[in-house]
Amino acid sequence: VSDEENWYCECPKLYTGKLCQFATCDENPCGNGATCFPKSTRDVVCLCPYGRSGILCSDAINITQPSFSGTDVFGYTSFLAYSTVPNITFYYEFRLKFQLANHHSALQDNLIFFTGQKGQGLNGDDFLELGLRNGRIVYTYNLGSGTATIISKPLDLTLNVHVIHLGRNLQKGWLKVDDQKNKTVTSPGRLVGLNVFSQFYLGGYREYTPELLPKGPRFKNGFQGCIFDVQVRTSLNQGFKSPGTPEGHPNSGRSVGQCKDSPCSLIKCRNGGKCIETGSTVYCDCLTGWKGAFCTETVSVCEPEHDPPHLCQQGSTCVPLPNGYTCHCPLGTSGTYCEQG
């Protein structure tokens, strides 16, 4: 496109720059190691890492009770990753509390925590996994010679906070949920040790897909709600501790907020835009015709986001006019939309 000296390229979706050399996220405006995701041709969403919030993830937040937002519209789960739990091989006990975001989320397949061998989803891999399926808690582990699973009774959804206590000694596992009776299971085969090398994932999983989780109990979604007071011990005569090194500190995380905080309360989307929050990640979803971080910029009739799209044919250039647009045709074509040879 040229007007005298000023020429520029009309870029296809997700590319920007004078020569269309930048994908939207190449000129990454997101700070602090956030995951950048192209929301449209010229806008991005920043999926914030642990301890950060805001449109560009520039605000520090203190998280004492992490809130998880399941799987966002871009296909990423919110999660925390702690260092591998040491000495978990023959004996462990976990305690934790959680609050559900809503009753609907209790009926989905939601991952609460996971630690595994290689994280390749292979059948023979050792793993330990806790999740929520159809309103029940599912606790499952494999010591390498077959999977053991305990499924609780349906949760009492009138309770605000749920309490889980679970453990394992060699092949024998047990699970206690709220006021329900203790349930036990014995894993099949001969093996008695849980050998895991992965980090301890809470609320979700780093990878884009849950395919890397173990085959049997694969949970499709990240957790929706708050998980807190997670504690573990690996022998009967030691006290409970929070996971992580240093204790209670995750190595990494994504889109995790502080329970009961709303990042949208700090952001005003304009022109009918809707504020969307998933954990600490927040962005404006603009109505047709508007764009920009706060939906304050109009979409030109010639831009690819415009609805309806312009009709200038391949190779021709759309030029906006005060009302409507015109097509500048390349050599060898003519017609209103350069559609004639």
Short mmCIF file of C-alpha atoms in Angstrom, two decimals:
data_model
loop_
_atom_site.label_atom_id
_atom_site.label_comp_id
_atom_site.label_asym_id
_atom_site.label_seq_id
_atom_site.Cartn_x
_atom_site.Cartn_y
_atom_site.Cartn_z
CA VAL A 1 0.00 0.00 0.00
CA SER A 2 1.52 3.42 -0.83
CA ASP A 3 0.50 7.02 -0.45
CA GLU A 4 3.44 8.88 -2.02
CA GLU A 5 6.50 8.00 0.12
CA ASN A 6 4.68 6.08 2.84
CA TRP A 7 4.16 2.47 1.91
CA TYR A 8 3.34 -0.43 4.18
CA CYS A 9 2.27 -4.05 3.91
CA GLU A 10 -1.21 -5.29 4.71
CA CYS A 11 -0.41 -8.21 6.96
CA PRO A 12 -2.16 -11.57 7.22
CA LYS A 13 -3.57 -12.68 10.60
CA LEU A 14 -1.16 -12.67 13.55
CA TYR A 15 1.61 -10.75 11.72
CA THR A 16 2.63 -7.11 12.16
CA GLY A 17 5.46 -4.77 11.20
CA LYS A 18 6.33 -2.83 8.07
CA LEU A 19 7.24 -6.05 6.25
CA CYS A 20 4.79 -8.25 8.20
CA GLN A 21 7.86 -9.73 9.82
CA PHE A 22 6.52 -9.87 13.37
CA ALA A 23 3.99 -12.33 14.69
CA THR A 24 1.95 -10.44 17.32
CA CYS A 25 3.80 -12.15 20.15
CA ASP A 26 7.26 -11.69 18.66
CA GLU A 27 7.27 -8.10 19.84
CA ASN A 28 6.18 -9.55 23.17
CA PRO A 29 4.70 -6.80 25.32
CA CYS A 30 4.07 -9.21 28.21
CA GLY A 31 6.45 -8.80 31.14
CA ASN A 32 8.01 -11.09 33.72
CA GLY A 33 8.07 -14.30 31.70
CA ALA A 34 4.33 -14.36 30.94
CA THR A 35 2.97 -16.63 28.20
CA CYS A 36 1.95 -14.41 25.27
CA PHE A 37 -1.10 -15.46 23.24
CA PRO A 38 -2.35 -13.64 20.10
CA LYS A 39 -5.92 -12.48 20.78
CA SER A 40 -6.26 -10.95 17.31
CA THR A 41 -4.06 -9.54 14.56
CA ARG A 42 -2.79 -6.67 16.68
CA ASP A 43 -3.69 -7.59 20.24
CA VAL A 44 -2.27 -10.10 22.68
CA VAL A 45 -3.34 -11.65 25.95
CA CYS A 46 -0.66 -12.13 28.61
CA LEU A 47 -1.11 -15.33 30.66
CA CYS A 48 0.57 -14.31 33.88
CA PRO A 49 3.22 -16.36 35.69
CA TYR A 50 3.06 -17.11 39.42
CA GLY A 51 3.00 -13.98 41.56
CA ARG A 52 2.05 -11.58 38.74
CA SER A 53 -1.22 -10.06 37.57
CA GLY A 54 -2.61 -7.36 35.27
CA ILE A 55 -2.99 -6.83 31.53
CA LEU A 56 0.79 -6.99 30.95
CA CYS A 57 1.52 -9.05 34.10
CA SER A 58 3.38 -6.10 35.59
CA ASP A 59 1.60 -6.10 38.98
CA ALA A 60 3.03 -8.21 41.79
CA ILE A 61 0.46 -10.15 43.83
CA ASN A 62 0.91 -12.05 47.08
CA ILE A 63 -0.73 -15.48 46.96
CA THR A 64 -1.59 -17.22 50.22
CA GLN A 65 -4.59 -19.20 48.95
CA PRO A 66 -4.13 -19.95 45.23
CA SER A 67 -7.20 -19.82 42.99
CA PHE A 68 -7.19 -21.84 39.78
CA SER A 69 -9.35 -21.17 36.77
CA GLY A 70 -9.42 -24.49 34.94
CA THR A 71 -8.62 -24.48 31.24
CA ASP A 72 -8.85 -21.04 29.60
CA VAL A 73 -10.27 -20.29 26.15
CA PHE A 74 -6.76 -20.58 24.68
CA GLY A 75 -6.40 -24.17 25.91
CA TYR A 76 -3.93 -23.52 28.74
CA THR A 77 -4.55 -24.68 32.31
CA SER A 78 -3.66 -22.61 35.34
CA PHE A 79 -1.24 -24.49 37.58
CA LEU A 80 1.48 -24.34 40.22
CA ALA A 81 4.59 -26.53 39.97
CA TYR A 82 6.60 -27.39 43.11
CA SER A 83 9.89 -29.27 43.30
CA THR A 84 9.64 -33.07 43.44
CA VAL A 85 8.38 -34.32 46.81
CA PRO A 86 11.42 -36.11 48.35
CA ASN A 87 11.31 -39.60 49.97
CA ILE A 88 7.82 -40.32 48.69
CA THR A 89 8.74 -43.86 47.56
CA PHE A 90 7.32 -46.09 50.31
CA TYR A 91 5.15 -43.88 52.49
CA TYR A 92 3.30 -40.57 52.18
CA GLU A 93 0.36 -38.66 53.59
CA PHE A 94 -1.25 -35.58 52.03
CA ARG A 95 -3.72 -33.14 53.53
CA LEU A 96 -5.41 -30.32 51.66
CA LYS A 97 -8.54 -28.16 51.52
CA PHE A 98 -10.39 -26.85 48.50
CA GLN A 99 -13.31 -24.67 47.49
CA LEU A 100 -15.12 -25.15 44.20
CA ALA A 101 -15.67 -22.19 41.89
CA ASN A 102 -19.21 -23.44 41.24
CA HIS A 103 -21.30 -26.61 41.31
CA HIS A 104 -20.90 -27.12 37.58
CA SER A 105 -17.12 -27.42 37.95
CA ALA A 106 -17.62 -30.33 40.36
CA LEU A 107 -19.13 -32.36 37.55
CA GLN A 108 -16.19 -32.04 35.18
CA ASP A 109 -12.90 -33.94 35.03
CA ASN A 110 -10.65 -31.67 37.08
CA LEU A 111 -7.06 -32.32 38.09
CA ILE A 112 -6.23 -31.45 41.73
CA PHE A 113 -2.63 -32.66 41.85
CA PHE A 114 -0.23 -34.86 39.91
CA THR A 115 3.31 -36.16 40.11
CA GLY A 116 4.62 -38.81 37.76
CA GLN A 117 7.55 -40.50 36.17
CA LYS A 118 8.38 -39.04 32.78
CA GLY A 119 5.14 -37.24 32.12
CA GLN A 120 4.70 -39.02 28.80
CA GLY A 121 1.41 -40.71 29.62
CA LEU A 122 2.83 -44.20 29.11
CA ASN A 123 0.94 -47.05 30.72
CA GLY A 124 3.80 -48.48 32.78
CA ASP A 125 4.82 -45.16 34.33
CA ASP A 126 4.65 -44.65 38.08
CA PHE A 127 2.35 -41.80 39.08
CA LEU A 128 0.25 -40.36 41.87
CA GLU A 129 -2.82 -38.36 40.93
CA LEU A 130 -5.80 -36.74 42.63
CA GLY A 131 -8.76 -35.27 40.80
CA LEU A 132 -12.47 -34.58 40.73
CA ARG A 133 -14.83 -36.48 38.43
CA ASN A 134 -18.62 -36.25 38.37
CA GLY A 135 -18.76 -34.73 41.82
CA ARG A 136 -16.53 -37.39 43.41
CA ILE A 137 -12.88 -37.35 44.48
CA VAL A 138 -10.68 -39.78 42.52
CA TYR A 139 -7.35 -40.86 44.07
CA THR A 140 -5.19 -43.08 41.89
CA TYR A 141 -1.59 -44.32 41.82
CA ASN A 142 0.58 -46.81 39.97
CA LEU A 143 3.76 -48.25 41.49
CA GLY A 144 4.69 -49.74 38.11
CA SER A 145 2.71 -52.98 38.25
CA GLY A 146 -0.84 -51.69 37.81
CA THR A 147 -3.18 -48.88 38.84
CA ALA A 148 -4.98 -48.60 42.18
CA THR A 149 -7.97 -46.24 42.38
CA ILE A 150 -10.27 -45.04 45.16
CA ILE A 151 -13.41 -43.06 44.30
CA SER A 152 -15.19 -41.20 47.08
CA LYS A 153 -18.94 -40.83 47.55
CA PRO A 154 -20.41 -37.71 45.90
CA LEU A 155 -19.29 -34.50 47.60
CA ASP A 156 -21.80 -32.65 49.73
CA LEU A 157 -22.00 -29.50 47.60
CA THR A 158 -23.63 -27.52 50.44
CA LEU A 159 -20.21 -27.50 52.17
CA ASN A 160 -18.16 -24.42 51.39
CA VAL A 161 -14.74 -25.96 52.10
CA HIS A 162 -13.84 -29.62 51.48
CA VAL A 163 -11.07 -31.44 53.35
CA ILE A 164 -9.05 -34.34 51.90
CA HIS A 165 -6.65 -36.62 53.76
CA LEU A 166 -5.00 -39.43 51.83
CA GLY A 167 -2.00 -41.69 52.13
CA ARG A 168 -0.17 -44.81 51.10
CA ASN A 169 2.06 -47.34 52.84
CA LEU A 170 3.78 -49.67 50.32
CA GLN A 171 0.89 -51.11 48.24
CA LYS A 172 -1.93 -50.05 50.54
CA GLY A 173 -3.61 -46.68 49.95
CA TRP A 174 -6.40 -44.86 51.77
CA LEU A 175 -8.59 -41.79 51.25
CA LYS A 176 -10.74 -39.77 53.63
CA VAL A 177 -12.97 -36.96 52.25
CA ASP A 178 -14.90 -34.55 54.52
CA ASP A 179 -17.04 -36.64 56.92
CA GLN A 180 -17.16 -39.68 54.64
CA LYS A 181 -15.88 -43.05 55.81
CA ASN A 182 -12.21 -43.90 55.18
CA LYS A 183 -11.78 -45.98 51.99
CA THR A 184 -8.80 -48.27 51.25
CA VAL A 185 -7.28 -50.05 48.25
CA THR A 186 -4.29 -52.32 47.53
CA SER A 187 -2.37 -51.83 44.30
CA PRO A 188 -2.01 -54.89 42.02
CA GLY A 189 1.23 -56.71 41.13
CA ARG A 190 4.40 -56.99 43.16
CA LEU A 191 5.94 -53.52 43.17
CA VAL A 192 5.84 -51.49 46.38
CA GLY A 193 7.71 -48.24 45.56
CA LEU A 194 6.48 -45.05 43.89
CA ASN A 195 9.29 -43.69 41.70
CA VAL A 196 8.46 -40.22 40.42
CA PHE A 197 10.82 -37.64 38.99
CA SER A 198 8.45 -34.91 37.83
CA GLN A 199 7.61 -31.77 39.75
CA PHE A 200 4.53 -31.77 41.96
CA TYR A 201 1.78 -30.09 39.91
CA LEU A 202 -1.15 -28.45 41.68
CA GLY A 203 -4.41 -27.41 40.01
CA GLY A 204 -3.34 -28.15 36.43
CA TYR A 205 -0.43 -29.09 34.22
CA ARG A 206 2.22 -27.06 32.39
CA GLU A 207 1.75 -28.66 29.00
CA TYR A 208 -0.85 -27.47 26.53
CA THR A 209 -2.67 -30.83 26.64
CA PRO A 210 -3.44 -33.38 29.34
CA GLU A 211 -2.22 -36.12 26.95
CA LEU A 212 0.98 -36.34 29.00
CA LEU A 213 -0.93 -37.40 32.09
CA PRO A 214 -1.31 -41.14 32.79
CA LYS A 215 -3.59 -43.02 30.43
CA GLY A 216 -6.19 -44.38 32.86
CA PRO A 217 -7.47 -41.48 34.93
CA ARG A 218 -6.65 -38.70 32.49
CA PHE A 219 -8.30 -35.52 33.75
CA LYS A 220 -9.31 -33.22 30.92
CA ASN A 221 -9.45 -29.91 32.79
CA GLY A 222 -7.53 -27.95 35.33
CA PHE A 223 -9.15 -27.32 38.70
CA GLN A 224 -11.66 -24.46 39.08
CA GLY A 225 -11.63 -22.89 42.51
CA CYS A 226 -9.18 -22.54 45.39
CA ILE A 227 -6.78 -25.17 46.76
CA PHE A 228 -5.00 -24.33 50.00
CA ASP A 229 -3.26 -25.69 53.11
CA VAL A 230 -1.59 -28.44 51.03
CA GLN A 231 0.70 -30.45 53.32
CA VAL A 232 2.68 -33.64 53.02
CA ARG A 233 4.76 -35.97 55.18
CA THR A 234 6.75 -39.01 54.12
CA SER A 235 7.10 -40.84 57.42
CA LEU A 236 4.81 -41.38 60.40
CA ASN A 237 7.18 -39.78 62.88
CA GLN A 238 7.73 -36.46 61.09
CA GLY A 239 5.52 -33.37 60.94
CA PHE A 240 3.51 -32.22 57.94
CA LYS A 241 5.17 -29.67 55.62
CA SER A 242 4.09 -27.58 52.65
CA PRO A 243 5.57 -28.79 49.34
CA GLY A 244 8.32 -26.82 47.60
CA THR A 245 11.91 -25.66 48.09
CA PRO A 246 12.02 -23.41 50.05
CA GLU A 247 8.93 -24.78 51.79
CA GLY A 248 5.67 -23.43 50.40
CA HIS A 249 7.31 -21.80 47.35
CA PRO A 250 6.42 -23.05 43.86
CA ASN A 251 9.07 -23.16 41.12
CA SER A 252 6.64 -21.80 38.57
CA GLY A 253 2.99 -21.31 37.75
CA ARG A 254 0.55 -19.74 35.31
CA SER A 255 -2.71 -17.76 35.66
CA VAL A 256 -2.99 -18.40 39.39
CA GLY A 257 -4.81 -15.73 41.40
CA GLN A 258 -5.42 -15.07 45.06
CA CYS A 259 -8.65 -16.69 46.27
CA LYS A 260 -11.62 -14.26 46.35
CA ASP A 261 -9.63 -11.51 44.56
CA SER A 262 -10.97 -10.23 41.26
CA PRO A 263 -8.45 -8.67 38.85
CA CYS A 264 -11.41 -7.34 36.80
CA SER A 265 -12.33 -4.99 39.65
CA LEU A 266 -9.23 -2.94 38.71
CA ILE A 267 -9.89 -2.79 34.97
CA LYS A 268 -12.47 -0.86 32.97
CA CYS A 269 -13.09 -2.16 29.46
CA ARG A 270 -14.62 0.53 27.24
CA ASN A 271 -17.24 0.52 24.46
CA GLY A 272 -19.14 -2.53 25.64
CA GLY A 273 -16.03 -4.71 26.04
CA LYS A 274 -16.25 -7.47 28.64
CA CYS A 275 -13.53 -8.10 31.22
CA ILE A 276 -12.46 -11.77 31.25
CA GLU A 277 -10.39 -13.12 34.14
CA THR A 278 -8.80 -16.52 34.56
CA GLY A 279 -6.85 -16.56 37.79
CA SER A 280 -4.36 -13.69 37.60
CA THR A 281 -4.73 -13.36 33.83
CA VAL A 282 -7.08 -10.59 32.72
CA TYR A 283 -8.06 -9.06 29.37
CA CYS A 284 -10.86 -7.17 27.61
CA ASP A 285 -12.99 -9.08 25.11
CA CYS A 286 -14.08 -6.31 22.70
CA LEU A 287 -17.34 -5.95 20.81
CA THR A 288 -17.18 -6.08 17.00
CA GLY A 289 -15.59 -2.93 15.64
CA TRP A 290 -13.35 -2.27 18.66
CA LYS A 291 -9.85 -3.41 19.56
CA GLY A 292 -6.91 -2.58 21.85
CA ALA A 293 -6.15 -3.58 25.43
CA PHE A 294 -9.18 -1.65 26.74
CA CYS A 295 -11.33 -1.71 23.54
CA THR A 296 -10.66 1.98 22.91
CA GLU A 297 -9.49 1.74 19.28
CA THR A 298 -11.81 1.33 16.32
CA VAL A 299 -11.25 -1.43 13.78
CA SER A 300 -10.79 0.13 10.33
CA VAL A 301 -12.95 -1.17 7.50
CA CYS A 302 -9.77 -2.46 5.83
CA GLU A 303 -8.45 -4.47 8.76
CA PRO A 304 -8.76 -8.27 8.80
CA GLU A 305 -10.76 -8.12 12.06
CA HIS A 306 -13.46 -5.96 10.47
CA ASP A 307 -16.89 -7.54 10.20
CA PRO A 308 -17.90 -7.89 7.39
CA PRO A 309 -14.45 -8.27 5.76
CA HIS A 310 -13.56 -6.07 2.79
CA LEU A 311 -14.01 -7.56 -0.67
CA CYS A 312 -10.79 -6.42 -2.37
CA GLN A 313 -9.47 -9.41 -4.30
CA GLN A 314 -6.06 -11.10 -3.77
CA GLY A 315 -3.16 -8.78 -4.50
CA SER A 316 -5.23 -5.59 -4.43
CA THR A 317 -5.12 -3.05 -1.64
CA CYS A 318 -8.01 -1.87 0.50
CA VAL A 319 -7.94 1.89 1.19
CA PRO A 320 -10.38 3.34 3.76
CA LEU A 321 -12.57 6.28 2.69
CA PRO A 322 -14.66 8.58 4.93
CA ASN A 323 -17.59 6.23 4.30
CA GLY A 324 -16.58 2.81 3.06
CA TYR A 325 -13.43 1.90 1.14
CA THR A 326 -11.98 1.51 -2.32
CA CYS A 327 -9.70 -1.13 -3.82
CA HIS A 328 -6.41 -0.17 -5.50
CA CYS A 329 -5.81 -2.76 -8.20
CA PRO A 330 -2.46 -4.28 -9.18
CA LEU A 331 -1.38 -4.18 -12.82
CA GLY A 332 -3.56 -6.38 -15.00
CA THR A 333 -6.77 -6.24 -12.94
CA SER A 334 -9.72 -3.87 -12.83
CA GLY A 335 -13.27 -3.60 -11.46
CA THR A 336 -14.65 -2.32 -8.17
CA TYR A 337 -12.95 -5.12 -6.25
CA CYS A 338 -10.16 -5.78 -8.81
CA GLU A 339 -12.00 -8.95 -9.69
CA GLN A 340 -11.64 -8.64 -13.47
CA GLY A 341 -8.56 -9.65 -15.41
#
